[in-house]
Amino acid sequence: MSDQSIIKQIIGKTVKAIRIKQGLSQEDLAHECNVDRSYISMIEVGRNEPSVTKIFELCKGLKIKPSDFFKLVEVEYAKLQEKDGESS
Amino acid sequence: MSDQSIIKQIIGKTVKAIRIKQGLSQEDLAHECNVDRSYISMIEVGRNEPSVTKIFELCKGLKIKPSDFFKLVEVEYAKLQEKDGESS
DNA sequence: TTGTAGACTTTAGTCGACA
DNA sequence: ATGTCGACTAAAGTCTACA
């Protein structure tokens, strides 16, 4: 229940953080990736969880390697797992 | 058109390769991740593209870090991009 | 042990318009 | 420059059963 929604929140925050750091607007990024601007917004806000394909495209626009992107996500995910107290 | 289907093929092959290496059956993995076995099959065959959330769960069962998983995917993806002749 | 089919519910993803 | 609503099409994801 928690897991399914946690990931998309993290992805959204991560995309936004990188986009800001690159000095891009949502529209800039949307244009780079050939998607609608509103879709970028949905992702960043955590309303939609982008598919891997989309994330690869986003990473192209964000000029970051997908594996590096997921490393960031992974770290945040691990943090939240601690809080929730997940015993592997 | 090509890109959208390439990724799921790569993900499928990658999941399968790791699963085999771990000596797990599809059913073992399905049980680890609390999903149906047929779903694992669909992924491996490249019929469905699992969401990031699902991939994180799969990685837990496969005992691999998501970022490492995506590194493998990324490498294969890069290879195919060469073949297709993607500039950038 | 794996692939697939079918039927179903939920969600991603596209787009235009408005706050 | 960003979030959201509404409506739509496509695809994910679940499950049972059969090759």
PDB file of C-alpha atoms (C1' of nucleotides) in Angstrom:
ATOM      1  CA  MET A   1       0.000   0.000   0.000  1.00  0.00           C
ATOM      2  CA  SER A   2       2.738   2.375   0.969  1.00  0.00           C
ATOM      3  CA  ASP A   3       5.344   1.123  -1.463  1.00  0.00           C
ATOM      4  CA  GLN A   4       3.310   1.656  -4.582  1.00  0.00           C
ATOM      5  CA  SER A   5       2.958   5.349  -3.936  1.00  0.00           C
ATOM      6  CA  ILE A   6       6.341   6.027  -2.364  1.00  0.00           C
ATOM      7  CA  ILE A   7       8.312   5.413  -5.530  1.00  0.00           C
ATOM      8  CA  LYS A   8       6.424   7.864  -7.659  1.00  0.00           C
ATOM      9  CA  GLN A   9       6.848  10.531  -5.028  1.00  0.00           C
ATOM     10  CA  ILE A  10      10.576   9.974  -5.006  1.00  0.00           C
ATOM     11  CA  ILE A  11      10.806   9.935  -8.786  1.00  0.00           C
ATOM     12  CA  GLY A  12       8.901  13.187  -8.935  1.00  0.00           C
ATOM     13  CA  LYS A  13      11.110  14.910  -6.392  1.00  0.00           C
ATOM     14  CA  THR A  14      14.220  13.624  -8.131  1.00  0.00           C
ATOM     15  CA  VAL A  15      13.173  14.766 -11.573  1.00  0.00           C
ATOM     16  CA  LYS A  16      12.283  18.177 -10.265  1.00  0.00           C
ATOM     17  CA  ALA A  17      15.535  18.574  -8.354  1.00  0.00           C
ATOM     18  CA  ILE A  18      17.643  17.700 -11.369  1.00  0.00           C
ATOM     19  CA  ARG A  19      15.574  19.844 -13.708  1.00  0.00           C
ATOM     20  CA  ILE A  20      15.968  22.875 -11.447  1.00  0.00           C
ATOM     21  CA  LYS A  21      19.663  22.242 -11.117  1.00  0.00           C
ATOM     22  CA  GLN A  22      19.922  22.257 -14.898  1.00  0.00           C
ATOM     23  CA  GLY A  23      18.068  25.535 -15.033  1.00  0.00           C
ATOM     24  CA  LEU A  24      15.301  24.107 -17.174  1.00  0.00           C
ATOM     25  CA  SER A  25      11.612  24.914 -17.082  1.00  0.00           C
ATOM     26  CA  GLN A  26       9.051  22.143 -17.280  1.00  0.00           C
ATOM     27  CA  GLU A  27       8.334  23.278 -20.793  1.00  0.00           C
ATOM     28  CA  ASP A  28      12.002  23.101 -21.746  1.00  0.00           C
ATOM     29  CA  LEU A  29      12.208  19.560 -20.478  1.00  0.00           C
ATOM     30  CA  ALA A  30       8.920  18.611 -22.080  1.00  0.00           C
ATOM     31  CA  HIS A  31      10.203  19.884 -25.381  1.00  0.00           C
ATOM     32  CA  GLU A  32      13.456  17.956 -25.039  1.00  0.00           C
ATOM     33  CA  CYS A  33      11.553  14.753 -24.415  1.00  0.00           C
ATOM     34  CA  ASN A  34       8.696  15.297 -26.846  1.00  0.00           C
ATOM     35  CA  VAL A  35       6.017  15.065 -24.186  1.00  0.00           C
ATOM     36  CA  ASP A  36       3.395  17.463 -22.971  1.00  0.00           C
ATOM     37  CA  ARG A  37       4.354  19.940 -20.280  1.00  0.00           C
ATOM     38  CA  SER A  38       1.401  18.900 -18.127  1.00  0.00           C
ATOM     39  CA  TYR A  39       2.799  15.412 -18.066  1.00  0.00           C
ATOM     40  CA  ILE A  40       6.054  16.642 -16.578  1.00  0.00           C
ATOM     41  CA  SER A  41       4.036  18.410 -13.939  1.00  0.00           C
ATOM     42  CA  MET A  42       2.099  15.270 -13.115  1.00  0.00           C
ATOM     43  CA  ILE A  43       5.309  13.344 -12.680  1.00  0.00           C
ATOM     44  CA  GLU A  44       6.974  15.932 -10.477  1.00  0.00           C
ATOM     45  CA  VAL A  45       3.922  16.202  -8.309  1.00  0.00           C
ATOM     46  CA  GLY A  46       3.842  12.450  -7.867  1.00  0.00           C
ATOM     47  CA  ARG A  47       0.523  11.899  -9.522  1.00  0.00           C
ATOM     48  CA  ASN A  48       1.841   9.575 -12.218  1.00  0.00           C
ATOM     49  CA  GLU A  49       4.641   7.077 -12.127  1.00  0.00           C
ATOM     50  CA  PRO A  50       6.491   7.327 -15.429  1.00  0.00           C
ATOM     51  CA  SER A  51       7.433   4.112 -17.188  1.00  0.00           C
ATOM     52  CA  VAL A  52      11.062   3.163 -17.552  1.00  0.00           C
ATOM     53  CA  THR A  53      10.899   4.169 -21.190  1.00  0.00           C
ATOM     54  CA  LYS A  54       9.744   7.634 -20.233  1.00  0.00           C
ATOM     55  CA  ILE A  55      12.376   7.924 -17.552  1.00  0.00           C
ATOM     56  CA  PHE A  56      15.072   7.078 -20.069  1.00  0.00           C
ATOM     57  CA  GLU A  57      13.765   9.879 -22.256  1.00  0.00           C
ATOM     58  CA  LEU A  58      13.629  12.238 -19.322  1.00  0.00           C
ATOM     59  CA  CYS A  59      17.190  11.368 -18.427  1.00  0.00           C
ATOM     60  CA  LYS A  60      18.244  12.251 -21.933  1.00  0.00           C
ATOM     61  CA  GLY A  61      16.724  15.687 -21.502  1.00  0.00           C
ATOM     62  CA  LEU A  62      18.150  16.005 -18.013  1.00  0.00           C
ATOM     63  CA  LYS A  63      21.554  14.941 -19.249  1.00  0.00           C
ATOM     64  CA  ILE A  64      21.943  12.300 -16.604  1.00  0.00           C
ATOM     65  CA  LYS A  65      22.519   8.596 -16.962  1.00  0.00           C
ATOM     66  CA  PRO A  66      19.485   6.488 -16.048  1.00  0.00           C
ATOM     67  CA  SER A  67      21.567   4.394 -13.692  1.00  0.00           C
ATOM     68  CA  ASP A  68      22.660   7.554 -11.907  1.00  0.00           C
ATOM     69  CA  PHE A  69      19.074   8.715 -11.747  1.00  0.00           C
ATOM     70  CA  PHE A  70      17.987   5.457 -10.172  1.00  0.00           C
ATOM     71  CA  LYS A  71      20.870   5.597  -7.772  1.00  0.00           C
ATOM     72  CA  LEU A  72      19.385   8.801  -6.420  1.00  0.00           C
ATOM     73  CA  VAL A  73      15.957   7.231  -6.260  1.00  0.00           C
ATOM     74  CA  GLU A  74      17.341   4.162  -4.592  1.00  0.00           C
ATOM     75  CA  VAL A  75      18.989   6.205  -1.860  1.00  0.00           C
ATOM     76  CA  GLU A  76      15.797   8.075  -1.055  1.00  0.00           C
ATOM     77  CA  TYR A  77      13.871   4.844  -1.130  1.00  0.00           C
ATOM     78  CA  ALA A  78      16.241   3.267   1.356  1.00  0.00           C
ATOM     79  CA  LYS A  79      15.774   6.217   3.688  1.00  0.00           C
ATOM     80  CA  LEU A  80      12.025   5.820   3.690  1.00  0.00           C
ATOM     81  CA  GLN A  81      12.293   2.109   4.184  1.00  0.00           C
ATOM     82  CA  GLU A  82      14.166   2.777   7.410  1.00  0.00           C
ATOM     83  CA  LYS A  83      11.401   5.015   8.652  1.00  0.00           C
ATOM     84  CA  ASP A  84       8.740   2.465   7.813  1.00  0.00           C
ATOM     85  CA  GLY A  85      10.817  -0.215   9.454  1.00  0.00           C
ATOM     86  CA  GLU A  86      10.955  -2.741   6.689  1.00  0.00           C
ATOM     87  CA  SER A  87      12.882  -5.840   7.683  1.00  0.00           C
ATOM     88  CA  SER A  88      14.298  -7.489   4.590  1.00  0.00           C
TER      89      SER A  88
ATOM     90  CA  MET B   1       8.069   3.666 -32.010  1.00  0.00           C
ATOM     91  CA  SER B   2      11.184   1.604 -31.768  1.00  0.00           C
ATOM     92  CA  ASP B   3      12.275   3.026 -28.440  1.00  0.00           C
ATOM     93  CA  GLN B   4       9.073   2.239 -26.618  1.00  0.00           C
ATOM     94  CA  SER B   5       9.390  -1.462 -27.279  1.00  0.00           C
ATOM     95  CA  ILE B   6      13.148  -1.780 -27.002  1.00  0.00           C
ATOM     96  CA  ILE B   7      13.274  -1.072 -23.299  1.00  0.00           C
ATOM     97  CA  LYS B   8      10.801  -3.731 -22.295  1.00  0.00           C
ATOM     98  CA  GLN B   9      12.706  -6.285 -24.318  1.00  0.00           C
ATOM     99  CA  ILE B  10      15.905  -5.378 -22.535  1.00  0.00           C
ATOM    100  CA  ILE B  11      14.269  -5.412 -19.126  1.00  0.00           C
ATOM    101  CA  GLY B  12      12.837  -8.828 -19.827  1.00  0.00           C
ATOM    102  CA  LYS B  13      16.130 -10.294 -20.931  1.00  0.00           C
ATOM    103  CA  THR B  14      17.874  -8.759 -17.945  1.00  0.00           C
ATOM    104  CA  VAL B  15      15.387 -10.071 -15.417  1.00  0.00           C
ATOM    105  CA  LYS B  16      15.561 -13.515 -16.901  1.00  0.00           C
ATOM    106  CA  ALA B  17      19.342 -13.569 -16.985  1.00  0.00           C
ATOM    107  CA  ILE B  18      19.636 -12.583 -13.345  1.00  0.00           C
ATOM    108  CA  ARG B  19      16.899 -14.950 -12.257  1.00  0.00           C
ATOM    109  CA  ILE B  20      18.600 -17.884 -13.954  1.00  0.00           C
ATOM    110  CA  LYS B  21      21.916 -16.916 -12.472  1.00  0.00           C
ATOM    111  CA  GLN B  22      20.301 -16.986  -9.042  1.00  0.00           C
ATOM    112  CA  GLY B  23      18.917 -20.427  -9.749  1.00  0.00           C
ATOM    113  CA  LEU B  24      15.348 -19.303  -9.255  1.00  0.00           C
ATOM    114  CA  SER B  25      12.269 -20.445 -11.103  1.00  0.00           C
ATOM    115  CA  GLN B  26       9.705 -17.904 -12.249  1.00  0.00           C
ATOM    116  CA  GLU B  27       7.477 -19.169  -9.484  1.00  0.00           C
ATOM    117  CA  ASP B  28      10.176 -18.680  -6.877  1.00  0.00           C
ATOM    118  CA  LEU B  29      10.667 -15.115  -7.981  1.00  0.00           C
ATOM    119  CA  ALA B  30       6.944 -14.479  -8.198  1.00  0.00           C
ATOM    120  CA  HIS B  31       6.563 -15.699  -4.650  1.00  0.00           C
ATOM    121  CA  GLU B  32       9.399 -13.489  -3.432  1.00  0.00           C
ATOM    122  CA  CYS B  33       7.750 -10.445  -4.980  1.00  0.00           C
ATOM    123  CA  ASN B  34       4.150 -11.283  -4.224  1.00  0.00           C
ATOM    124  CA  VAL B  35       3.085 -11.247  -7.844  1.00  0.00           C
ATOM    125  CA  ASP B  36       1.619 -13.865 -10.102  1.00  0.00           C
ATOM    126  CA  ARG B  37       3.974 -16.175 -11.940  1.00  0.00           C
ATOM    127  CA  SER B  38       2.362 -15.380 -15.266  1.00  0.00           C
ATOM    128  CA  TYR B  39       3.277 -11.778 -14.764  1.00  0.00           C
ATOM    129  CA  ILE B  40       6.945 -12.670 -14.452  1.00  0.00           C
ATOM    130  CA  SER B  41       6.637 -14.568 -17.684  1.00  0.00           C
ATOM    131  CA  MET B  42       5.054 -11.595 -19.424  1.00  0.00           C
ATOM    132  CA  ILE B  43       7.892  -9.377 -18.313  1.00  0.00           C
ATOM    133  CA  GLU B  44      10.643 -11.770 -19.331  1.00  0.00           C
ATOM    134  CA  VAL B  45       9.069 -12.280 -22.709  1.00  0.00           C
ATOM    135  CA  GLY B  46       8.890  -8.554 -23.228  1.00  0.00           C
ATOM    136  CA  ARG B  47       5.142  -8.331 -23.440  1.00  0.00           C
ATOM    137  CA  ASN B  48       4.760  -5.937 -20.495  1.00  0.00           C
ATOM    138  CA  GLU B  49       7.018  -3.185 -19.298  1.00  0.00           C
ATOM    139  CA  PRO B  50       7.048  -3.336 -15.514  1.00  0.00           C
ATOM    140  CA  SER B  51       6.716  -0.093 -13.625  1.00  0.00           C
ATOM    141  CA  VAL B  52       9.594   1.184 -11.548  1.00  0.00           C
ATOM    142  CA  THR B  53       7.767   0.092  -8.418  1.00  0.00           C
ATOM    143  CA  LYS B  54       7.547  -3.450  -9.736  1.00  0.00           C
ATOM    144  CA  ILE B  55      11.170  -3.436 -10.780  1.00  0.00           C
ATOM    145  CA  PHE B  56      12.209  -2.414  -7.296  1.00  0.00           C
ATOM    146  CA  GLU B  57      10.261  -5.367  -5.933  1.00  0.00           C
ATOM    147  CA  LEU B  58      11.790  -7.675  -8.508  1.00  0.00           C
ATOM    148  CA  CYS B  59      15.240  -6.452  -7.565  1.00  0.00           C
ATOM    149  CA  LYS B  60      14.527  -7.305  -3.964  1.00  0.00           C
ATOM    150  CA  GLY B  61      13.733 -10.875  -5.006  1.00  0.00           C
ATOM    151  CA  LEU B  62      16.696 -10.980  -7.343  1.00  0.00           C
ATOM    152  CA  LYS B  63      18.969  -9.648  -4.637  1.00  0.00           C
ATOM    153  CA  ILE B  64      20.348  -6.910  -6.838  1.00  0.00           C
ATOM    154  CA  LYS B  65      20.346  -3.185  -6.335  1.00  0.00           C
ATOM    155  CA  PRO B  66      17.949  -1.352  -8.651  1.00  0.00           C
ATOM    156  CA  SER B  67      20.711   0.989  -9.757  1.00  0.00           C
ATOM    157  CA  ASP B  68      22.832  -2.014 -10.701  1.00  0.00           C
ATOM    158  CA  PHE B  69      19.903  -3.488 -12.552  1.00  0.00           C
ATOM    159  CA  PHE B  70      19.405  -0.312 -14.520  1.00  0.00           C
ATOM    160  CA  LYS B  71      23.088  -0.125 -15.236  1.00  0.00           C
ATOM    161  CA  LEU B  72      22.759  -3.430 -17.049  1.00  0.00           C
ATOM    162  CA  VAL B  73      19.700  -2.172 -18.897  1.00  0.00           C
ATOM    163  CA  GLU B  74      21.441   1.049 -19.766  1.00  0.00           C
ATOM    164  CA  VAL B  75      24.393  -0.768 -21.303  1.00  0.00           C
ATOM    165  CA  GLU B  76      22.180  -2.906 -23.501  1.00  0.00           C
ATOM    166  CA  TYR B  77      20.160   0.117 -24.452  1.00  0.00           C
ATOM    167  CA  ALA B  78      23.295   1.972 -25.508  1.00  0.00           C
ATOM    168  CA  LYS B  79      24.305  -0.944 -27.694  1.00  0.00           C
ATOM    169  CA  LEU B  80      21.001  -0.917 -29.525  1.00  0.00           C
ATOM    170  CA  GLN B  81      21.112   2.828 -29.916  1.00  0.00           C
ATOM    171  CA  GLU B  82      24.362   2.428 -31.813  1.00  0.00           C
ATOM    172  CA  LYS B  83      22.771  -0.022 -34.187  1.00  0.00           C
ATOM    173  CA  ASP B  84      19.787   2.245 -34.802  1.00  0.00           C
ATOM    174  CA  GLY B  85      22.122   5.146 -35.296  1.00  0.00           C
ATOM    175  CA  GLU B  86      20.727   7.601 -32.790  1.00  0.00           C
ATOM    176  CA  SER B  87      22.581  10.915 -32.870  1.00  0.00           C
ATOM    177  CA  SER B  88      23.106  12.991 -29.717  1.00  0.00           C
TER     178      SER B  88
ATOM    179  C1'  DT C   1       8.487 -25.192 -15.511  1.00  0.00           C
ATOM    180  C1'  DT C   2       7.214 -21.759 -18.775  1.00  0.00           C
ATOM    181  C1'  DG C   3       4.250 -19.178 -22.320  1.00  0.00           C
ATOM    182  C1'  DT C   4      -0.066 -17.541 -23.518  1.00  0.00           C
ATOM    183  C1'  DA C   5      -4.980 -16.295 -23.740  1.00  0.00           C
ATOM    184  C1'  DG C   6      -8.870 -14.020 -22.042  1.00  0.00           C
ATOM    185  C1'  DA C   7     -11.366 -11.040 -19.223  1.00  0.00           C
ATOM    186  C1'  DC C   8     -11.121  -7.669 -15.974  1.00  0.00           C
ATOM    187  C1'  DT C   9      -9.700  -3.194 -13.019  1.00  0.00           C
ATOM    188  C1'  DT C  10      -6.461   0.294 -12.480  1.00  0.00           C
ATOM    189  C1'  DT C  11      -3.183   3.446 -14.098  1.00  0.00           C
ATOM    190  C1'  DA C  12      -0.165   5.677 -17.522  1.00  0.00           C
ATOM    191  C1'  DG C  13       0.048   8.881 -21.095  1.00  0.00           C
ATOM    192  C1'  DT C  14      -1.957  12.637 -24.493  1.00  0.00           C
ATOM    193  C1'  DC C  15      -4.160  16.852 -25.106  1.00  0.00           C
ATOM    194  C1'  DG C  16      -6.685  21.316 -24.489  1.00  0.00           C
ATOM    195  C1'  DA C  17      -8.117  24.757 -21.368  1.00  0.00           C
ATOM    196  C1'  DC C  18      -8.325  27.158 -17.074  1.00  0.00           C
ATOM    197  C1'  DA C  19      -6.839  28.713 -12.658  1.00  0.00           C
TER     198       DA C  19
ATOM    199  C1'  DA D   1       6.038  29.100 -15.175  1.00  0.00           C
ATOM    200  C1'  DT D   2       3.323  25.538 -12.827  1.00  0.00           C
ATOM    201  C1'  DG D   3      -0.716  22.691 -11.148  1.00  0.00           C
ATOM    202  C1'  DT D   4      -5.002  20.662 -12.203  1.00  0.00           C
ATOM    203  C1'  DC D   5      -9.384  19.056 -14.249  1.00  0.00           C
ATOM    204  C1'  DG D   6     -11.712  16.363 -17.626  1.00  0.00           C
ATOM    205  C1'  DA D   7     -11.927  13.183 -21.209  1.00  0.00           C
ATOM    206  C1'  DC D   8     -10.021   9.942 -23.909  1.00  0.00           C
ATOM    207  C1'  DT D   9      -6.841   5.747 -25.709  1.00  0.00           C
ATOM    208  C1'  DA D  10      -3.377   2.605 -24.562  1.00  0.00           C
ATOM    209  C1'  DA D  11      -1.034  -0.261 -21.562  1.00  0.00           C
ATOM    210  C1'  DA D  12       0.019  -2.195 -16.845  1.00  0.00           C
ATOM    211  C1'  DG D  13      -1.158  -5.513 -13.576  1.00  0.00           C
ATOM    212  C1'  DT D  14      -4.212  -9.550 -11.504  1.00  0.00           C
ATOM    213  C1'  DC D  15      -5.968 -14.064 -11.921  1.00  0.00           C
ATOM    214  C1'  DT D  16      -7.614 -18.631 -13.842  1.00  0.00           C
ATOM    215  C1'  DA D  17      -6.789 -22.124 -16.850  1.00  0.00           C
ATOM    216  C1'  DC D  18      -4.825 -24.462 -20.782  1.00  0.00           C
ATOM    217  C1'  DA D  19      -1.187 -25.850 -23.932  1.00  0.00           C
TER     218       DA D  19
END
